[in-house]
CSV table of C-alpha atoms in Angstrom, one decimal:
chain,number,residue,atom,x,y,z
A,1,MET,CA,-2.8,10.5,-3.7
A,2,THR,CA,-3.0,7.2,-5.5
A,3,LYS,CA,-5.7,6.7,-8.2
A,4,THR,CA,-7.4,3.7,-9.6
A,5,LEU,CA,-7.5,2.9,-13.3
A,6,ARG,CA,-11.0,4.3,-13.5
A,7,ASP,CA,-10.1,7.5,-11.8
A,8,GLN,CA,-7.1,8.1,-14.1
A,9,LEU,CA,-9.1,7.3,-17.2
A,10,TYR,CA,-12.0,9.5,-16.0
A,11,THR,CA,-9.7,12.4,-15.5
A,12,ALA,CA,-8.1,12.0,-18.9
A,13,LEU,CA,-11.4,11.7,-20.8
A,14,LYS,CA,-13.1,14.5,-18.8
A,15,GLN,CA,-10.2,16.9,-19.4
A,16,SER,CA,-10.3,16.3,-23.1
A,17,ILE,CA,-14.1,16.7,-23.3
A,18,VAL,CA,-14.0,19.9,-21.3
A,19,GLY,CA,-11.0,21.2,-23.2
A,20,LYS,CA,-12.9,20.6,-26.5
A,21,ARG,CA,-10.2,18.1,-27.7
A,22,LEU,CA,-13.0,15.6,-28.0
A,23,GLU,CA,-15.6,17.4,-30.0
A,24,PRO,CA,-19.4,17.3,-29.4
A,25,GLY,CA,-21.0,14.3,-31.2
A,26,LEU,CA,-17.8,12.2,-31.3
A,27,VAL,CA,-18.5,8.5,-30.9
A,28,LEU,CA,-16.7,6.9,-27.9
A,29,LEU,CA,-16.2,3.2,-28.1
A,30,GLU,CA,-15.0,0.9,-25.4
A,31,GLY,CA,-12.6,-1.0,-27.7
A,32,ASN,CA,-11.0,2.1,-29.1
A,33,ILE,CA,-10.4,3.6,-25.7
A,34,ALA,CA,-9.1,0.4,-24.2
A,35,GLU,CA,-6.6,-0.1,-27.0
A,36,LEU,CA,-5.4,3.5,-26.9
A,37,PHE,CA,-4.8,3.4,-23.1
A,38,GLY,CA,-3.6,-0.2,-23.0
A,39,ILE,CA,-6.2,-1.4,-20.5
A,40,SER,CA,-9.1,-3.9,-20.3
A,41,ARG,CA,-12.6,-2.9,-21.3
A,42,SER,CA,-14.0,-3.2,-17.7
A,43,PRO,CA,-12.6,0.1,-16.4
A,44,VAL,CA,-13.4,1.8,-19.7
A,45,ARG,CA,-17.1,0.7,-19.4
A,46,GLN,CA,-17.3,1.9,-15.8
A,47,THR,CA,-15.7,5.3,-16.7
A,48,LEU,CA,-18.1,5.9,-19.6
A,49,SER,CA,-21.0,5.0,-17.4
A,50,ARG,CA,-19.8,7.6,-14.9
A,51,LEU,CA,-19.3,10.3,-17.5
A,52,HIS,CA,-22.8,9.5,-18.8
A,53,GLU,CA,-24.3,9.9,-15.4
A,54,GLU,CA,-22.6,13.3,-15.1
A,55,GLN,CA,-23.9,14.3,-18.6
A,56,TYR,CA,-20.5,14.8,-20.2
A,57,ILE,CA,-21.6,12.1,-22.8
A,58,CYS,CA,-24.9,10.7,-23.9
A,59,ARG,CA,-26.4,7.6,-25.4
A,60,PHE,CA,-27.6,7.4,-29.0
A,61,GLU,CA,-29.1,4.8,-31.4
A,62,GLY,CA,-25.7,3.5,-32.4
A,63,ARG,CA,-23.1,1.6,-30.5
A,64,GLY,CA,-21.1,3.5,-27.8
A,65,TYR,CA,-21.6,7.1,-26.5
A,66,LEU,CA,-21.6,10.6,-28.0
A,67,VAL,CA,-19.5,13.4,-26.5
A,68,GLY,CA,-21.9,16.1,-25.0
A,69,SER,CA,-25.2,16.0,-23.4
A,70,SER,CA,-27.2,16.6,-26.6
A,71,PRO,CA,-25.0,16.9,-29.7
A,72,GLY,CA,-26.5,17.6,-33.1
A,73,GLU,CA,-24.2,15.6,-35.3
A,74,VAL,CA,-22.6,12.2,-35.0
A,75,VAL,CA,-18.8,12.3,-35.6
A,76,ARG,CA,-17.2,8.9,-36.3
A,77,ARG,CA,-13.4,8.7,-36.0
A,78,ALA,CA,-10.9,6.8,-34.0
A,79,LEU,CA,-9.4,8.5,-31.0
A,80,SER,CA,-5.7,9.2,-31.2
A,81,GLU,CA,-2.9,10.4,-28.9
A,82,HIS,CA,-3.5,13.9,-30.2
A,83,ASP,CA,-6.9,14.0,-28.4
A,84,PHE,CA,-5.0,13.7,-25.1
A,85,LYS,CA,-2.1,16.0,-25.8
A,86,GLN,CA,-2.6,17.8,-22.5
A,87,LEU,CA,-1.1,14.7,-20.9
A,88,GLY,CA,2.3,15.6,-22.5
A,89,HIS,CA,2.9,12.0,-23.7
A,90,ALA,CA,1.1,9.0,-25.2
A,91,PRO,CA,-2.1,8.4,-23.3
A,92,LYS,CA,-1.7,5.8,-20.6
A,93,VAL,CA,-2.8,5.0,-17.0
A,94,ASP,CA,-0.4,3.8,-14.4
A,95,ARG,CA,-1.3,0.2,-13.3
A,96,ILE,CA,1.1,0.3,-10.4
A,97,VAL,CA,-0.7,3.4,-9.0
A,98,SER,CA,-4.0,1.7,-9.6
A,99,TRP,CA,-3.4,-1.4,-7.6
A,100,ARG,CA,-1.6,0.5,-4.8
A,101,ALA,CA,-4.8,2.6,-4.4
A,102,HIS,CA,-6.4,-0.5,-2.8
A,103,ILE,CA,-3.5,-1.8,-0.7
A,104,ASP,CA,-4.2,0.0,2.6
A,105,SER,CA,-7.8,-1.2,2.9
A,106,VAL,CA,-7.1,-4.8,1.9
A,107,GLU,CA,-4.0,-4.9,4.0
A,108,HIS,CA,-5.9,-3.6,7.0
A,109,ASP,CA,-8.6,-6.3,6.7
A,110,ILE,CA,-6.1,-9.1,6.2
A,111,VAL,CA,-3.8,-8.0,9.1
A,112,LEU,CA,-6.7,-7.9,11.5
A,113,CYS,CA,-8.1,-11.3,10.4
A,114,SER,CA,-4.6,-12.8,10.5
A,115,ILE,CA,-4.4,-11.9,14.2
A,116,LYS,CA,-7.7,-13.7,14.8
A,117,GLY,CA,-6.8,-16.9,13.0
A,118,ALA,CA,-6.9,-18.8,9.7
A,119,PHE,CA,-8.9,-17.4,6.8
A,120,GLU,CA,-9.2,-18.3,3.1
A,121,LEU,CA,-9.3,-15.5,0.5
A,122,ASN,CA,-11.3,-15.8,-2.7
A,123,GLU,CA,-9.6,-13.9,-5.5
A,124,LEU,CA,-12.7,-13.6,-7.6
A,125,GLN,CA,-14.7,-12.2,-4.7
A,126,LEU,CA,-11.9,-9.7,-3.9
A,127,SER,CA,-12.1,-8.5,-7.5
A,128,LYS,CA,-15.9,-8.0,-7.2
A,129,THR,CA,-15.6,-6.3,-3.8
A,130,LEU,CA,-13.0,-3.8,-5.1
A,131,ASN,CA,-14.8,-3.5,-8.4
A,132,VAL,CA,-11.5,-3.9,-10.3
A,133,SER,CA,-10.1,-6.2,-13.0
A,134,ARG,CA,-8.6,-9.6,-12.1
A,135,THR,CA,-5.2,-8.2,-13.3
A,136,VAL,CA,-5.3,-5.5,-10.6
A,137,THR,CA,-6.5,-8.0,-8.0
A,138,HIS,CA,-3.7,-10.4,-8.8
A,139,GLN,CA,-1.1,-7.6,-8.5
A,140,ILE,CA,-2.5,-6.8,-5.0
A,141,LEU,CA,-2.3,-10.5,-4.0
A,142,LEU,CA,1.3,-10.9,-5.3
A,143,TYR,CA,2.3,-7.9,-3.2
A,144,LEU,CA,0.6,-9.3,-0.1
A,145,GLN,CA,2.3,-12.7,-0.8
A,146,SER,CA,5.7,-11.0,-1.0
A,147,ILE,CA,5.4,-9.5,2.5
A,148,GLY,CA,4.2,-12.7,4.1
A,149,LEU,CA,0.4,-12.0,4.5
A,150,VAL,CA,-1.0,-14.5,2.2
A,151,GLU,CA,-0.1,-17.7,0.4
A,152,LYS,CA,-1.5,-19.3,-2.8
A,153,ILE,CA,-3.4,-22.6,-2.2
A,154,LYS,CA,-5.3,-23.2,-5.4
A,155,TYR,CA,-6.6,-21.5,-8.6
A,156,ASN,CA,-8.8,-18.8,-7.1
A,157,SER,CA,-8.0,-19.1,-3.5
A,158,TRP,CA,-5.3,-17.9,-1.1
A,159,SER,CA,-4.8,-18.5,2.6
A,160,VAL,CA,-4.2,-15.7,5.1
A,161,VAL,CA,-1.1,-16.6,7.1
A,162,PRO,CA,-2.2,-16.6,10.8
A,163,LEU,CA,-0.1,-14.2,12.9
A,164,ASN,CA,-0.1,-16.4,16.1
A,165,ASP,CA,2.3,-16.0,19.0
A,166,GLN,CA,4.8,-18.6,17.6
A,167,ARG,CA,5.0,-16.9,14.2
A,168,LEU,CA,5.4,-13.5,15.8
A,169,HIS,CA,8.4,-14.9,17.7
A,170,ASN,CA,9.9,-16.5,14.6
A,171,LEU,CA,9.6,-13.2,12.7
A,172,TYR,CA,11.3,-11.3,15.5
A,173,GLU,CA,14.0,-13.9,15.6
A,174,ALA,CA,14.7,-13.4,11.9
A,175,ARG,CA,14.8,-9.6,12.4
A,176,ARG,CA,17.2,-9.9,15.3
A,177,GLN,CA,19.6,-12.0,13.2
A,178,LEU,CA,19.5,-9.6,10.2
A,179,GLU,CA,18.7,-6.0,11.1
A,180,PRO,CA,21.6,-5.4,13.5
A,181,TYR,CA,24.0,-6.6,10.8
A,182,MET,CA,22.4,-4.3,8.2
A,183,ILE,CA,22.3,-1.2,10.4
A,184,ALA,CA,26.0,-1.7,11.3
A,185,ARG,CA,26.8,-1.7,7.6
A,186,ALA,CA,24.4,1.2,7.0
A,187,THR,CA,26.3,3.3,9.6
A,188,GLU,CA,29.2,3.6,7.2
A,189,HIS,CA,27.0,4.8,4.3
A,190,MET,CA,24.3,7.0,5.7
A,191,PRO,CA,25.1,10.8,5.4
A,192,GLU,CA,25.2,12.6,8.8
A,193,SER,CA,22.6,15.1,7.4
A,194,ALA,CA,20.1,12.2,6.9
A,195,ILE,CA,20.7,10.8,10.4
A,196,LYS,CA,20.2,14.3,11.9
A,197,GLY,CA,17.0,14.6,10.0
A,198,TYR,CA,15.6,11.4,11.5
A,199,ILE,CA,16.7,12.4,15.0
A,200,THR,CA,14.9,15.8,14.6
A,201,LYS,CA,11.7,14.1,13.3
A,202,LEU,CA,11.7,11.7,16.3
A,203,LYS,CA,12.3,14.5,18.8
A,204,HIS,CA,9.4,16.5,17.3
A,205,ALA,CA,7.1,13.5,17.4
A,206,ALA,CA,8.1,12.9,21.1
A,207,GLU,CA,7.2,16.5,22.0
A,208,SER,CA,3.8,16.2,20.3
A,209,TYR,CA,2.9,12.7,21.6
A,210,PRO,CA,0.2,11.5,22.0
A,211,ASP,CA,-1.3,14.2,19.8
A,212,ILE,CA,0.0,12.5,16.6
A,213,LYS,CA,-1.5,10.3,13.9
A,214,GLY,CA,-0.9,6.6,13.4
A,215,GLU,CA,0.5,7.3,10.0
A,216,LEU,CA,3.4,9.2,11.6
A,217,LEU,CA,4.2,6.2,13.8
A,218,ASP,CA,4.3,4.0,10.7
A,219,GLU,CA,6.6,6.5,8.9
A,220,LEU,CA,9.0,6.6,11.9
A,221,GLU,CA,9.1,2.8,12.1
A,222,ASN,CA,10.0,2.7,8.4
A,223,ASP,CA,12.6,5.4,8.7
A,224,LEU,CA,14.7,3.0,10.8
A,225,HIS,CA,13.6,-0.5,9.9
A,226,HIS,CA,13.4,-0.1,6.2
A,227,THR,CA,15.1,3.1,4.8
A,228,ALA,CA,18.1,3.1,7.2
A,229,VAL,CA,18.5,-0.7,7.2
A,230,SER,CA,18.3,-0.8,3.4
A,231,LEU,CA,21.5,1.3,3.3
A,232,GLY,CA,23.3,-1.8,4.5
A,233,ASP,CA,23.5,-2.5,0.8
A,234,ASN,CA,22.6,-6.2,0.7
A,235,GLN,CA,19.5,-6.8,-1.4
A,236,GLU,CA,19.4,-10.5,-0.6
A,237,VAL,CA,19.1,-9.7,3.1
A,238,MET,CA,16.4,-7.1,2.4
A,239,ASN,CA,14.5,-9.7,0.4
A,240,MET,CA,14.6,-11.9,3.5
A,241,LEU,CA,13.5,-9.0,5.8
A,242,ARG,CA,10.6,-8.3,3.5
A,243,ARG,CA,8.9,-11.5,4.8
A,244,THR,CA,9.0,-10.1,8.4
A,245,HIS,CA,6.9,-7.0,7.3
A,246,PRO,CA,3.7,-8.3,9.1
A,247,ILE,CA,5.3,-7.2,12.4
A,248,LEU,CA,5.4,-3.5,11.3
A,249,LEU,CA,1.9,-3.9,9.9
A,250,VAL,CA,0.5,-4.8,13.4
A,251,SER,CA,1.4,-1.4,14.7
A,252,LYS,CA,0.4,0.4,11.5
A,253,HIS,CA,-3.1,-1.1,11.5
A,254,LEU,CA,-3.8,-1.3,15.2
A,255,LEU,CA,-2.3,1.8,16.9
A,256,GLY,CA,-4.4,4.9,16.4
A,257,ARG,CA,-6.8,3.0,14.2
A,258,VAL,CA,-8.2,0.1,16.3
A,259,LEU,CA,-6.4,0.4,19.6
A,260,LYS,CA,-5.7,3.7,21.3
A,261,LEU,CA,-2.1,4.9,21.4
A,262,PRO,CA,-0.2,3.8,24.5
A,263,ASP,CA,0.3,6.3,27.4
A,264,GLN,CA,4.0,6.5,26.6
A,265,ASP,CA,5.5,6.6,23.1
A,266,PRO,CA,6.2,3.1,21.9
A,267,PHE,CA,9.7,3.4,20.6
A,268,PHE,CA,11.0,7.0,20.1
A,269,ASP,CA,13.8,6.9,22.8
A,270,GLU,CA,15.1,3.5,21.5
A,271,HIS,CA,15.2,4.8,17.9
A,272,LEU,CA,16.9,7.9,19.0
A,273,TRP,CA,19.6,5.9,20.7
A,274,ILE,CA,20.3,3.8,17.6
A,275,PHE,CA,20.5,6.9,15.4
A,276,GLU,CA,22.8,8.6,17.9
A,277,LYS,CA,25.2,5.6,17.7
A,278,MET,CA,25.1,5.9,13.9
A,279,ARG,CA,25.7,9.6,14.0
A,280,LEU,CA,28.8,8.9,16.1
A,281,GLN,CA,30.0,6.4,13.6
A,282,GLN,CA,29.8,3.5,16.0
A,283,PRO,CA,28.4,0.6,13.9
A,284,ALA,CA,28.8,-2.2,16.4
A,285,GLN,CA,27.1,-0.2,19.1
A,286,ALA,CA,24.3,0.8,16.7
A,287,GLY,CA,23.7,-2.9,15.8
A,288,LYS,CA,23.7,-3.8,19.5
A,289,ALA,CA,21.2,-1.0,20.3
A,290,LEU,CA,18.9,-2.2,17.5
A,291,ALA,CA,19.1,-5.8,18.8
A,292,THR,CA,18.1,-4.6,22.3
A,293,HIS,CA,15.2,-2.6,20.8
A,294,LEU,CA,13.9,-5.6,18.9
A,295,GLU,CA,14.0,-7.7,22.1
A,296,ARG,CA,11.9,-5.1,23.9
A,297,SER,CA,9.6,-4.6,21.0
A,298,GLU,CA,8.5,-8.2,20.7
A,299,SER,CA,6.9,-8.2,24.1
A,300,LYS,CA,5.0,-5.0,23.4
A,301,VAL,CA,3.7,-6.2,20.1
A,302,LEU,CA,2.8,-9.6,21.6
A,303,ASP,CA,0.6,-7.8,24.2
A,304,ARG,CA,-1.2,-5.9,21.4
A,305,LEU,CA,-1.8,-9.1,19.6
A,306,ILE,CA,-3.2,-10.8,22.7
A,307,ASN,CA,-5.3,-7.8,23.5
A,308,PHE,CA,-6.9,-7.6,20.0
A,309,ARG,CA,-7.3,-11.3,19.7
A,310,GLU,CA,-9.3,-11.5,22.9
A,311,SER,CA,-11.3,-8.3,22.7
A,312,GLY,CA,-11.0,-6.7,19.3
A,313,ASP,CA,-13.9,-6.7,16.9
A,314,ILE,CA,-13.5,-7.1,13.1
A,315,ASP,CA,-15.8,-6.9,10.1
A,316,ILE,CA,-14.9,-9.8,8.0
A,317,PRO,CA,-15.1,-8.8,4.3
A,318,LEU,CA,-16.9,-11.0,1.8
A,319,TYR,CA,-13.7,-12.1,0.2
A,320,LEU,CA,-12.5,-13.8,3.4
A,321,ARG,CA,-14.0,-16.8,5.1
């Protein structure tokens, strides 16, 4: 499970307090902790406040906090890596993990709003809504920009790229030009054991349908349209395909979460057909099967867009207007 900066810092400090590596009465200062962990003071301040509420640390007449709920003596020294030796390395928090902890919720809001129309996103308000630093917020927005969900328009503002019918068609056209080429190349590189694994997973999902979770649908989509396709070994093409990612996000954030799953599975048979062609080492046929699948998929996804655009309800977050 991904953790925010605050959660990671909270765990590190709490473990060192409970493990007596931070002795009772030790003064904890925002600046010292921020420098040691290489982060801004905001998550440090929030983490110390949480530890205070839980009575792992306490206030005193001086600056900062004291370790313990009611220590008898004040201990003044700088924290060091040794105080967090249970981490097995220099104390740090993973910023990548931190911003990724918020991706699903922000992505969900933006995908639903993009289906409804044009919105403007305020970066400062997003930071306040998530209660994270501007650095974390900016990392989130750069990721969303890279997959074609938002575009920068001015200093603190971004625009949500509307997912209208024409854009959906254009994105599918790009995929039809690029993915069959990549899957044909991937056929020559993908181990048979991996292909059989994907086939088995699809068959199990088909047997359980519709008693499956939306997360599994997203995983199965990515097995073919990202993992397998990426084995075509052309990073420039993969960078182009990254901009078509909103198509996959429609199913991820609608099916099983906002819209009920369709009566029949949405793509299992077609994915199986493609993987079977790959297993038989028939690259041209695998590419052709994928092109056919994308042709059929566009109409299904378009129906979902129209359905949600006309009758779906959304709670517009404060950072969008």
